Coordinates of C-alpha atoms in Angstrom, one line a residue:
M26 CA 16.6 11.3 -14.0
G27 CA 18.1 12.6 -10.9
N28 CA 18.8 9.9 -8.7
L29 CA 17.6 7.2 -10.2
R30 CA 20.7 5.3 -10.5
P31 CA 20.4 1.1 -10.0
M32 CA 21.9 -0.3 -7.1
L33 CA 24.0 -2.5 -9.1
F34 CA 26.4 0.6 -9.9
T35 CA 26.7 1.7 -6.8
S36 CA 27.4 -1.9 -5.1
M37 CA 30.3 -2.4 -7.6
K38 CA 32.4 0.5 -6.0
S39 CA 33.8 -1.7 -3.4
Y40 CA 32.9 -4.8 -4.6
D41 CA 35.6 -8.0 -3.8
K42 CA 35.9 -11.7 -4.5
K43 CA 34.8 -12.3 -0.8
Q44 CA 31.3 -10.7 -1.6
F45 CA 31.6 -12.3 -4.8
G46 CA 31.8 -16.1 -3.4
K47 CA 29.1 -14.9 -1.0
D48 CA 26.7 -13.8 -3.4
V49 CA 27.0 -16.9 -6.0
V50 CA 26.5 -19.4 -3.0
S51 CA 23.6 -17.3 -1.7
G52 CA 22.2 -17.3 -5.6
I53 CA 22.2 -20.9 -5.9
I54 CA 20.8 -21.4 -2.4
V55 CA 17.5 -18.8 -3.2
A56 CA 17.4 -20.3 -6.5
I57 CA 16.9 -24.1 -4.9
I58 CA 14.1 -22.5 -3.1
A59 CA 12.6 -20.6 -5.8
L60 CA 12.5 -23.6 -8.1
P61 CA 9.4 -25.6 -6.5
L62 CA 7.5 -22.2 -5.5
S63 CA 8.0 -21.1 -9.2
I64 CA 6.1 -24.2 -10.6
A65 CA 3.5 -24.2 -7.6
L66 CA 2.7 -20.6 -8.3
A67 CA 2.5 -20.9 -12.2
L68 CA 0.3 -23.6 -11.6
A69 CA -2.1 -21.9 -9.2
S70 CA -2.0 -19.0 -11.8
G71 CA -3.3 -21.2 -14.7
V72 CA -0.3 -21.7 -16.7
G73 CA 2.0 -24.1 -17.2
P74 CA 5.0 -24.6 -14.7
E75 CA 7.7 -23.5 -17.0
Q76 CA 6.2 -20.1 -17.3
G77 CA 6.9 -20.0 -13.6
I78 CA 10.8 -20.5 -14.1
Y79 CA 10.6 -18.5 -16.9
T80 CA 9.4 -15.4 -14.7
A81 CA 12.1 -16.0 -12.2
I82 CA 15.0 -16.1 -14.9
V83 CA 13.8 -12.9 -16.9
A84 CA 11.9 -10.6 -14.3
G85 CA 14.6 -12.0 -11.6
F86 CA 17.8 -11.0 -13.3
L87 CA 16.4 -7.4 -14.8
I88 CA 14.8 -6.4 -11.2
S89 CA 18.1 -7.2 -9.6
F90 CA 20.3 -5.5 -12.4
F91 CA 17.9 -2.3 -12.4
G92 CA 16.9 -2.6 -9.1
G93 CA 16.7 -0.1 -6.2
S94 CA 17.6 -2.6 -3.9
T95 CA 20.9 -4.5 -3.2
V96 CA 19.1 -7.7 -2.1
Q97 CA 15.8 -7.5 -3.4
I98 CA 15.1 -11.4 -5.1
A99 CA 11.9 -11.3 -7.4
G100 CA 10.2 -13.4 -9.2
P101 CA 6.4 -15.1 -9.2
T102 CA 4.9 -14.4 -5.9
A103 CA 1.2 -15.7 -4.2
A104 CA -0.4 -12.7 -4.1
F105 CA -0.5 -12.5 -8.2
A106 CA -2.0 -16.3 -8.3
T107 CA -5.7 -15.5 -8.4
I108 CA -5.6 -12.4 -10.3
V109 CA -3.5 -14.0 -13.1
A110 CA -5.7 -17.1 -13.1
G111 CA -8.7 -14.8 -13.7
I112 CA -7.2 -13.1 -16.1
V113 CA -5.6 -16.3 -18.3
A114 CA -9.4 -17.4 -17.9
R115 CA -10.8 -14.8 -19.4
S116 CA -8.4 -13.3 -22.1
G117 CA -5.7 -16.4 -22.4
M118 CA -2.2 -15.9 -22.6
E119 CA -2.3 -13.2 -25.0
G120 CA -4.3 -11.0 -22.5
L121 CA -2.5 -11.8 -19.7
I122 CA 1.4 -10.7 -22.2
V123 CA -0.6 -7.2 -22.9
A124 CA -2.1 -6.9 -19.3
T125 CA 1.6 -7.2 -18.1
I126 CA 3.4 -5.5 -20.4
L127 CA 0.6 -2.0 -19.7
A128 CA 1.3 -2.7 -16.1
G129 CA 5.6 -2.8 -16.9
I130 CA 5.0 0.4 -18.4
M131 CA 3.0 1.9 -15.8
L132 CA 5.6 1.0 -13.0
I133 CA 8.1 2.6 -15.2
F134 CA 6.5 6.0 -15.1
M135 CA 5.5 5.6 -11.6
G136 CA 8.8 5.3 -11.0
I137 CA 9.8 8.1 -13.3
F138 CA 7.3 10.6 -11.7
R139 CA 8.4 9.5 -8.2
F140 CA 5.6 8.0 -7.1
G141 CA 7.5 5.7 -5.0
A142 CA 7.2 7.7 -1.7
L143 CA 3.2 7.7 -2.3
I144 CA 3.1 3.9 -1.6
K145 CA 3.4 4.8 2.3
F146 CA -0.3 6.5 2.0
I147 CA -2.0 2.9 1.6
P148 CA -3.2 2.0 5.2
Y149 CA -1.9 -0.9 7.0
T150 CA -5.0 -2.1 7.6
I151 CA -5.7 -2.7 3.5
T152 CA -2.5 -4.1 2.8
T153 CA -3.0 -6.7 5.9
G154 CA -6.7 -7.3 4.9
F155 CA -6.0 -8.3 1.3
T156 CA -3.1 -10.1 2.1
A157 CA -5.1 -12.2 4.3
G158 CA -7.9 -12.7 1.7
I159 CA -5.2 -13.3 -1.2
A160 CA -4.2 -16.3 1.4
V161 CA -7.7 -17.6 1.6
T162 CA -8.2 -17.6 -2.0
I163 CA -5.3 -19.9 -2.4
V164 CA -6.2 -22.3 0.1
I165 CA -9.5 -22.3 -2.0
G166 CA -8.0 -22.5 -5.3
Q167 CA -5.9 -25.6 -4.3
L168 CA -8.2 -27.5 -2.4
K169 CA -9.5 -29.1 -5.7
D170 CA -5.8 -30.7 -6.5
F171 CA -5.1 -31.2 -2.4
M172 CA -8.4 -33.6 -2.4
G173 CA -7.8 -34.8 -5.9
I174 CA -11.7 -33.6 -6.9
T175 CA -12.7 -34.2 -10.5
Y176 CA -14.9 -31.0 -11.8
A177 CA -17.5 -32.2 -14.1
E178 CA -17.2 -31.4 -17.6
G179 CA -18.1 -27.7 -18.8
M180 CA -16.7 -26.4 -15.3
K181 CA -14.5 -23.5 -15.4
P182 CA -14.7 -21.5 -12.2
I183 CA -12.9 -18.4 -12.2
E184 CA -13.8 -16.3 -8.9
T185 CA -13.6 -17.9 -5.6
L186 CA -17.0 -18.1 -4.8
E187 CA -17.5 -19.9 -8.2
K188 CA -14.5 -22.3 -7.1
L189 CA -16.2 -23.1 -4.0
E190 CA -19.5 -24.0 -5.0
C191 CA -17.9 -26.6 -8.0
L192 CA -16.1 -27.5 -4.7
V193 CA -19.0 -28.5 -3.2
Q194 CA -21.2 -29.9 -6.1
C195 CA -18.1 -32.5 -7.2
F196 CA -17.3 -33.2 -3.5
D197 CA -18.3 -36.9 -4.0
T198 CA -15.2 -37.4 -6.8
V199 CA -13.0 -36.7 -3.5
N200 CA -9.7 -38.9 -4.0
I201 CA -8.3 -40.4 -0.4
S202 CA -5.1 -41.4 -2.1
A203 CA -4.5 -37.2 -2.9
I204 CA -5.5 -36.4 0.5
I205 CA -3.1 -38.9 1.8
V206 CA -0.3 -37.5 -0.4
G207 CA -1.1 -33.8 0.3
V208 CA -1.4 -34.4 4.1
V209 CA 2.0 -36.3 4.4
C210 CA 3.5 -33.7 2.3
V211 CA 2.0 -30.6 4.5
A212 CA 3.7 -32.3 7.5
V213 CA 7.1 -32.7 5.7
L214 CA 6.8 -29.1 5.2
V215 CA 6.1 -28.4 8.7
V216 CA 8.5 -30.6 10.4
W217 CA 11.4 -30.4 8.1
P218 CA 12.4 -27.2 8.8
K219 CA 12.8 -27.6 12.7
I220 CA 15.2 -31.0 11.7
N221 CA 17.0 -29.0 8.9
D222 CA 16.8 -25.4 7.9
T223 CA 19.6 -25.8 5.0
I224 CA 18.0 -27.7 2.7
P225 CA 14.2 -26.3 1.7
G226 CA 11.4 -28.2 2.9
S227 CA 9.7 -27.9 -0.3
I228 CA 12.2 -29.9 -1.8
I229 CA 12.0 -32.6 0.6
A230 CA 8.5 -32.6 0.3
I231 CA 8.6 -33.3 -3.6
V232 CA 10.6 -36.0 -3.1
V233 CA 8.4 -37.5 -0.5
G234 CA 5.5 -37.2 -2.9
V235 CA 7.2 -38.5 -5.9
L236 CA 8.4 -41.5 -3.9
M237 CA 4.9 -42.2 -2.9
V238 CA 3.0 -41.8 -6.2
K239 CA 5.7 -43.8 -8.3
G240 CA 6.5 -46.1 -5.4
L241 CA 3.3 -47.1 -4.3
K242 CA 1.8 -46.4 -7.6
M243 CA -0.7 -44.2 -5.8
P244 CA -3.6 -42.9 -8.1
V245 CA -3.1 -39.4 -8.2
N246 CA -2.6 -36.9 -10.9
T247 CA 0.7 -35.4 -11.4
I248 CA 1.8 -32.3 -13.0
G249 CA 2.9 -34.8 -16.0
D250 CA -0.9 -35.9 -16.1
L251 CA -2.5 -32.4 -16.5
Y252 CA 0.1 -30.3 -18.1
S253 CA 2.7 -30.3 -21.2
I254 CA 6.3 -29.8 -19.8
S255 CA 9.0 -28.2 -21.9
N256 CA 12.8 -27.6 -20.7
S257 CA 13.2 -25.0 -23.6
L258 CA 14.8 -21.6 -23.1
P259 CA 12.3 -18.6 -23.0
K260 CA 11.8 -17.3 -26.2
F261 CA 10.6 -13.8 -27.6
S262 CA 7.2 -13.1 -28.6
M263 CA 5.7 -9.7 -29.3
M264 CA 2.7 -8.2 -27.5
S265 CA -0.4 -8.1 -29.6
F266 CA -1.1 -4.3 -30.8
D267 CA -5.0 -5.1 -30.6
I268 CA -6.3 -1.4 -29.5
E269 CA -9.7 -3.4 -28.1
L270 CA -7.5 -6.1 -26.1
I271 CA -5.6 -3.1 -24.7
S272 CA -8.5 -1.3 -23.7
E273 CA -10.0 -4.4 -22.1
M274 CA -6.8 -5.0 -20.2
L275 CA -6.0 -1.7 -18.9
P276 CA -8.3 -2.4 -15.3
D277 CA -6.1 -5.7 -15.0
A278 CA -3.1 -3.7 -15.9
L279 CA -3.8 -1.4 -13.2
T280 CA -4.2 -4.0 -10.5
I281 CA -1.0 -5.6 -11.3
A282 CA 1.0 -2.5 -11.3
V283 CA -0.1 -0.8 -8.1
L284 CA 0.1 -4.8 -6.1
A285 CA 3.5 -5.0 -7.9
A286 CA 4.4 -1.8 -6.5
I287 CA 3.0 -2.5 -2.7
E288 CA 4.6 -6.1 -2.6
S289 CA 8.0 -5.1 -3.9
L290 CA 8.3 -1.8 -2.1
L291 CA 6.9 -3.7 1.5
S292 CA 9.8 -6.2 0.4
C293 CA 12.4 -3.7 0.2
V294 CA 11.4 -2.1 3.4
V295 CA 11.7 -5.7 5.3
A296 CA 15.3 -6.1 3.5
D297 CA 16.3 -2.7 4.5
G298 CA 15.7 -3.5 8.4
M299 CA 17.3 -6.5 8.1
V300 CA 20.6 -5.4 6.6
N301 CA 20.4 -1.8 7.8
T302 CA 20.5 -0.1 4.2
K303 CA 17.9 2.1 2.5
H304 CA 16.6 1.3 -1.1
N305 CA 15.6 4.0 -3.7
S306 CA 11.8 3.2 -4.0
N307 CA 11.5 5.0 -7.5
M308 CA 14.6 3.3 -8.9
E309 CA 12.8 -0.1 -7.7
L310 CA 9.4 0.7 -9.5
I311 CA 11.4 1.0 -12.5
A312 CA 13.1 -2.3 -12.1
Q313 CA 9.8 -3.9 -11.5
G314 CA 8.6 -2.1 -14.7
I315 CA 11.7 -3.3 -16.7
G316 CA 11.2 -6.6 -15.2
N317 CA 7.7 -7.5 -15.7
I318 CA 7.6 -6.1 -19.5
G319 CA 11.1 -8.6 -20.1
S320 CA 8.9 -11.4 -18.4
A321 CA 5.9 -11.0 -20.2
L322 CA 8.2 -11.0 -23.9
F323 CA 9.4 -14.0 -23.0
G324 CA 6.4 -15.9 -22.0
G325 CA 6.3 -15.5 -18.3
I326 CA 3.6 -13.9 -15.6
P327 CA 3.7 -10.9 -13.5
A328 CA 6.5 -10.5 -11.1
T329 CA 7.4 -8.5 -8.1
G330 CA 9.8 -8.8 -5.3
A331 CA 9.7 -11.5 -2.8
I332 CA 9.7 -11.3 0.7
A333 CA 10.8 -14.9 1.6
R334 CA 13.1 -15.6 -0.9
T335 CA 14.7 -12.0 0.2
A336 CA 15.0 -13.1 3.5
A337 CA 16.8 -16.4 2.2
N338 CA 19.2 -14.3 0.5
I339 CA 20.0 -12.2 3.1
K340 CA 20.3 -15.0 5.4
S341 CA 22.7 -17.1 3.1
G342 CA 24.8 -13.9 3.1
G343 CA 23.8 -12.1 -0.4
R344 CA 24.3 -8.1 -0.2
T345 CA 24.6 -6.8 -3.8
P346 CA 22.4 -7.6 -7.0
I347 CA 25.0 -10.1 -8.3
A348 CA 23.1 -12.9 -6.0
G349 CA 20.0 -12.6 -7.6
M350 CA 21.4 -12.5 -11.2
V351 CA 23.5 -15.8 -9.9
H352 CA 19.7 -17.2 -8.8
S353 CA 18.4 -16.3 -12.6
I354 CA 21.3 -18.1 -14.1
T355 CA 21.3 -21.0 -11.7
L356 CA 17.2 -21.7 -12.8
V357 CA 18.2 -21.4 -16.6
L358 CA 20.5 -24.6 -15.8
V359 CA 17.9 -26.2 -13.7
L360 CA 15.4 -25.4 -16.4
V361 CA 17.4 -27.1 -19.1
I362 CA 18.8 -30.1 -17.1
L363 CA 16.2 -31.0 -14.5
M364 CA 12.5 -29.4 -15.8
P365 CA 11.4 -32.6 -17.6
Y366 CA 11.5 -34.5 -14.4
A367 CA 9.1 -31.7 -12.7
A368 CA 6.4 -34.1 -14.6
W369 CA 6.6 -36.8 -11.9
I370 CA 5.5 -34.0 -9.1
P371 CA 2.0 -34.7 -8.0
M372 CA -0.6 -32.2 -7.7
P373 CA -1.3 -32.5 -3.7
T374 CA 2.3 -31.9 -3.5
I375 CA 1.8 -28.3 -5.2
A376 CA -1.2 -27.9 -3.2
A377 CA 0.7 -28.6 0.3
I378 CA 3.3 -26.2 -0.9
L379 CA 1.0 -23.4 -1.7
F380 CA -1.0 -24.1 1.8
I381 CA 2.1 -23.4 3.6
V382 CA 3.0 -20.4 1.2
A383 CA -0.7 -19.3 1.8
Y384 CA -0.3 -19.4 5.9
N385 CA 3.2 -17.6 5.8
M386 CA 1.7 -14.6 4.0
C387 CA -2.0 -14.8 5.6
Q388 CA -0.4 -12.6 8.6
Y389 CA -3.0 -14.4 11.0
E390 CA -1.3 -12.4 14.1
P391 CA -1.0 -9.3 12.9
F392 CA -5.1 -9.5 11.5
I393 CA -6.1 -10.7 15.1
R394 CA -4.2 -8.0 17.0
L395 CA -5.7 -5.7 14.8
L396 CA -9.2 -6.9 15.3
R397 CA -8.4 -6.8 19.3
T398 CA -6.8 -3.2 19.4
A399 CA -7.4 -1.3 16.4
P400 CA -10.4 1.6 16.5
K401 CA -13.5 0.7 15.0
S402 CA -12.8 2.8 12.0
D403 CA -9.5 0.6 10.9
I404 CA -11.6 -2.4 11.7
I405 CA -13.9 -1.5 9.3
V406 CA -11.6 -0.9 6.6
L407 CA -9.6 -4.1 7.4
V408 CA -12.3 -6.3 7.4
S409 CA -14.1 -4.7 4.3
T410 CA -10.7 -5.3 2.4
F411 CA -10.3 -8.8 3.5
I412 CA -14.0 -9.9 2.4
L413 CA -13.9 -7.9 -0.8
T414 CA -10.9 -9.8 -1.7
I415 CA -12.2 -13.0 -1.2
V416 CA -15.7 -12.3 -3.0
F417 CA -14.9 -9.8 -5.4
D418 CA -11.3 -9.2 -6.2
L419 CA -8.2 -7.0 -5.6
V420 CA -9.1 -4.2 -7.6
V421 CA -12.6 -3.7 -5.9
A422 CA -11.0 -4.5 -2.2
I423 CA -8.5 -1.8 -2.4
E424 CA -10.9 0.9 -4.3
V425 CA -13.5 0.3 -1.7
G426 CA -10.7 0.1 1.1
M427 CA -9.2 3.4 0.2
I428 CA -12.8 5.0 -0.1
C429 CA -13.7 3.8 3.5
A430 CA -10.1 4.8 5.0
C431 CA -10.3 8.4 3.3
L432 CA -13.8 9.0 4.4
L433 CA -13.3 7.7 8.0
F434 CA -10.4 9.4 8.5
I435 CA -11.9 12.5 7.4
K436 CA -14.5 11.8 10.5
R437 CA -12.1 11.1 12.8
M438 CA -10.1 14.3 12.0
S439 CA -12.9 16.4 12.2
E440 CA -14.1 15.2 15.8
E441 CA -10.6 16.2 16.7
T442 CA -11.1 20.0 15.5
F443 CA -13.0 22.4 18.1
V444 CA -13.8 25.6 18.4
E445 CA -13.9 27.3 21.7
S446 CA -14.3 30.6 23.5
W447 CA -12.1 32.1 26.0
T448 CA -14.0 32.5 29.4
Y449 CA -14.4 36.3 30.5
T450 CA -13.0 36.9 33.6
D451 CA -11.7 40.0 35.7
D452 CA -8.8 38.4 36.9
F453 CA -5.6 36.3 35.9
V454 CA -6.6 32.7 35.7
D455 CA -3.8 29.8 35.4
D456 CA -1.6 32.6 33.9
L457 CA -4.5 33.5 31.2
R458 CA -4.7 37.1 30.5
P459 CA -8.0 39.0 31.1
V460 CA -9.9 40.2 28.2
S461 CA -11.6 43.5 28.0
K462 CA -15.4 43.8 27.3
G463 CA -16.1 44.3 23.7
I464 CA -13.0 42.0 22.7
C465 CA -14.5 38.7 21.9
V466 CA -11.4 35.6 21.7
Y467 CA -12.0 32.5 19.8
E468 CA -9.5 29.4 20.1
I469 CA -9.5 27.1 17.0
N470 CA -7.8 23.7 17.4
G471 CA -7.1 20.9 15.0
P472 CA -6.8 21.1 11.4
M473 CA -9.2 23.2 9.5
F474 CA -10.6 21.4 6.0
F475 CA -13.7 20.6 4.3
G476 CA -14.8 17.9 6.7
A477 CA -14.7 20.6 9.6
A478 CA -15.4 24.0 8.5
D479 CA -18.6 23.5 10.0
K480 CA -17.0 24.1 13.2
L481 CA -16.5 27.7 12.6
A482 CA -20.2 28.2 12.6
D483 CA -19.9 27.9 16.2
I484 CA -17.8 31.4 16.4
A485 CA -20.9 34.0 17.6
V486 CA -20.1 37.7 18.4
S487 CA -22.7 39.8 20.7
H488 CA -24.1 43.0 19.9
D489 CA -21.5 44.8 22.1
T490 CA -18.4 43.0 20.3
K491 CA -16.1 45.2 18.7
C492 CA -13.3 43.0 18.3
L493 CA -12.7 39.3 17.1
V494 CA -9.6 37.6 17.9
L495 CA -9.0 34.2 16.0
R496 CA -6.3 32.5 18.0
M497 CA -4.9 29.6 15.3
R498 CA -1.6 28.2 16.9
S499 CA -3.1 24.9 17.1
V500 CA -4.5 25.0 13.6
P501 CA -1.7 23.0 11.4
A502 CA -3.4 23.8 8.0
I503 CA -6.3 25.0 6.2
D504 CA -8.0 24.0 2.6
A505 CA -10.0 26.3 0.5
T506 CA -13.3 25.2 2.3
A507 CA -12.4 26.4 5.6
L508 CA -10.5 29.5 3.8
K509 CA -14.3 30.5 2.7
A510 CA -15.9 30.3 6.0
I511 CA -13.0 32.4 7.4
E512 CA -13.7 35.1 4.7
E513 CA -17.6 34.6 5.5
I514 CA -16.8 35.7 9.1
H515 CA -14.6 38.6 8.2
D516 CA -17.6 39.9 5.6
H517 CA -20.2 39.3 8.8
C518 CA -18.1 41.2 10.9
D519 CA -17.2 43.8 8.6
K520 CA -20.6 44.7 8.1
R521 CA -21.3 45.1 11.8
G522 CA -18.2 47.4 12.2
I523 CA -16.1 44.6 14.0
A524 CA -12.5 44.4 13.8
V525 CA -11.2 40.9 13.0
I526 CA -7.9 39.9 14.2
F527 CA -5.6 37.0 13.8
S528 CA -3.1 35.3 16.3
H529 CA -0.3 32.9 15.7
V530 CA -1.3 31.9 12.1
N531 CA 1.0 29.0 11.5
E532 CA 3.0 28.8 8.2
Q533 CA 0.6 26.8 6.0
P534 CA -2.4 28.6 6.9
M535 CA -0.5 32.1 6.5
K536 CA 0.6 30.8 3.1
I537 CA -3.0 29.9 2.0
M538 CA -4.2 33.1 2.9
R539 CA -1.8 35.3 1.7
K540 CA -2.3 33.2 -1.8
S541 CA -5.8 33.8 -1.8
G542 CA -5.5 37.7 -0.9
L543 CA -7.1 37.6 2.2
V544 CA -4.1 39.0 4.1
K545 CA -3.9 41.8 1.9
K546 CA -7.7 42.2 2.4
L547 CA -7.7 42.4 5.8
G548 CA -4.2 44.1 6.3
E549 CA -0.9 42.9 7.3
E550 CA -1.3 44.7 10.9
N551 CA -4.1 42.5 11.8
F552 CA -2.2 39.3 11.8
K553 CA 0.2 39.0 14.9
S554 CA 2.5 36.4 16.2
N555 CA 1.2 35.8 19.4
I556 CA -2.1 36.5 21.6
N557 CA -0.6 39.4 23.5
S558 CA 0.2 41.3 20.7
A559 CA -3.3 40.6 19.1
L560 CA -4.9 41.6 22.4
N561 CA -3.2 44.6 22.5
L562 CA -4.3 45.5 19.4
A563 CA -7.8 44.4 19.9
E564 CA -7.6 46.8 23.3
S565 CA -6.0 49.8 21.3
I566 CA -9.2 49.2 18.7
V567 CA -11.6 49.2 21.3
A568 CA -10.4 52.0 23.5
K569 CA -10.1 54.2 19.8
Q570 CA -13.8 53.4 19.3
E571 CA -14.9 54.4 22.9
H572 CA -12.7 57.4 22.3
E573 CA -14.3 58.1 19.4
K574 CA -17.7 57.3 20.9
E575 CA -17.0 59.8 23.8
E576 CA -16.1 62.5 21.5
H577 CA -19.3 62.2 19.3
K578 CA -21.4 62.5 22.3
K579 CA -19.4 65.6 23.7
H580 CA -19.6 67.1 20.4
K581 CA -23.2 66.4 20.0
K582 CA -23.8 68.0 23.5
E583 CA -22.0 71.0 22.4
K584 CA -24.4 71.7 19.5

C-alpha cells in the first residue's frame, strides 16, 4: 500500500499533553459551529435534522481517524445539498444509502489506485463555475422557507427550475412574519461576527429566531412543525442488495464520489497553506470513502471535508486528527441532550443560515475576476459550468465543462504550434549558419499532437532538394498522429531520394520514435544532437551526391 498511512499515526509520534488540550478545546468549538450547519444542511438535503448530526458524528470521526490530513474536519456540506435532495425525492433514503456506499467504494479505489493527483487536472474555471452554481441552487431551494411560502397539494419540485416555477405559482402564500424572522436572522449572521468572533453567529441567529417566534407568537413554521425529531444515537442499517437499484444509483454515486474527492482535496490544500503541512491525497480519498460508507450505514448522508470547519479548527489551535475526533464525540453529547430543542428552530432561520453558507461558498469575487481577465475559452467553460449546474445538475455541468475545456485547450495548443522554413542566405545573419543549396531546413515549434499534426503539411521540398533537416529543439512531445505524419514525410522524401535528418530531438519524442521503430528505420546516424551536427551531415550527403553526379557525368563522357 506504499505511503497509504493515516496522519493520525504520524501525529502520535510527537504528541504531548499540551497539544491534546488544544485539540480538545478546538474540537468542542468546531462541534458548536457544526451543530446548526449540520441541521440546516440536512434539511436542505430533504432529510431529517438528526441525519445531519449522524453524518458529522460518524463520517467526521472516521475521516479524522483514517484521513490524510492532520487538520481536516469532515461532515455534511452545502455542495451535496441539492444532489442529495434530488436522490431522496426520486429514490428515497434507501436509494441515498446505496448511492453513498457505492460512492464510498469508488473513493477507496480512487485512493488505492493513486487518483489523488488527477484532481489537479480539473480546471479552476470548472470548480469555480459549479461551486457558484451550487450556491445559487441552495439560495433558490431555501426561498420557500425564507418567505414562508406554502406549496399547493401535489407540488414536489426536485430540479432548481421546477422550484422557481413553484415559487412563482405559489407566491400569493408569502408569510410576512417568516420574512421578518428571516431578515432579522440574516442581519444577525452578518453583524454578529464583527461584534464577537468567539461564539458562532449561527448559534446567536437560532436563539434570536426562537425568541421571536416563541416570544412574539409569530405564525412561522419551525423544524418541529415539519419534521419529527429524534435524539437517539445512530443505528446500523444494512444496504439493500437490489441489483436494479444499485444499477440505477451508479450515476449518482459517481457524482457524489467525484464531488467528495474534489471538495475534500481542495479543503486539504487550503489547510496545508494555513499550517504549512502537506497532506496525503490518496489516503484522504480512502478516508473519505470509509467515512461515507460509515455515514450511510448509520443513517447519515454524504460527507466531505468542510473548508469553513477545517479553517475554524486551525484557528482554534487544532493540529492533529484528535481535534476532529473530539468534535464528533462532542456532537454525540449534543445529540442526546439538546436535540429535542431543535424542534423550536424556525425554518426562516435555517434558510438564513444557508443563505450565508451559499454566499461564503459562491466565490463571486473570483468568478467576476475570471469574467474580466480570463481568456475567452476559459470564460466559456466557466459560464457553461455555472449555467448547467443550475439548469440541469452537477454531472452534466462537469461532463460538459471538461469536454469544453479539453477541446478549447487542444485548439489553444494547436495555435501555438507552427512549422517554418529557414530563409536562405549566403552570409551569417543573427549568428545563424548559412545553408548550402540543396539543403532544406524546417524548424518545428510546439507540441506535435493530433490537434496540430496537420501543420507538418506545411513542409515542402523543391525539385532540387537533396536533404531535409527537421529541427525539433522546441518540440517537447509528440503523439501517434504526429509520428504518422513524420513517417509519411520520410516516405515521401525517400521515394524522391531526399535524405531526412533530425536535429535536437527531445527526450519524449525520441522515446516515441525509438519505440515505433522509426529511429531504426532511418538509422541512428541521422539523429543529431544539434543543428551544426545535422547541417554538417547534410552537407556531406549533398557533397557526396554532387561528387557521384560528377563522377557519373565524367564516366558517361569517357564512354
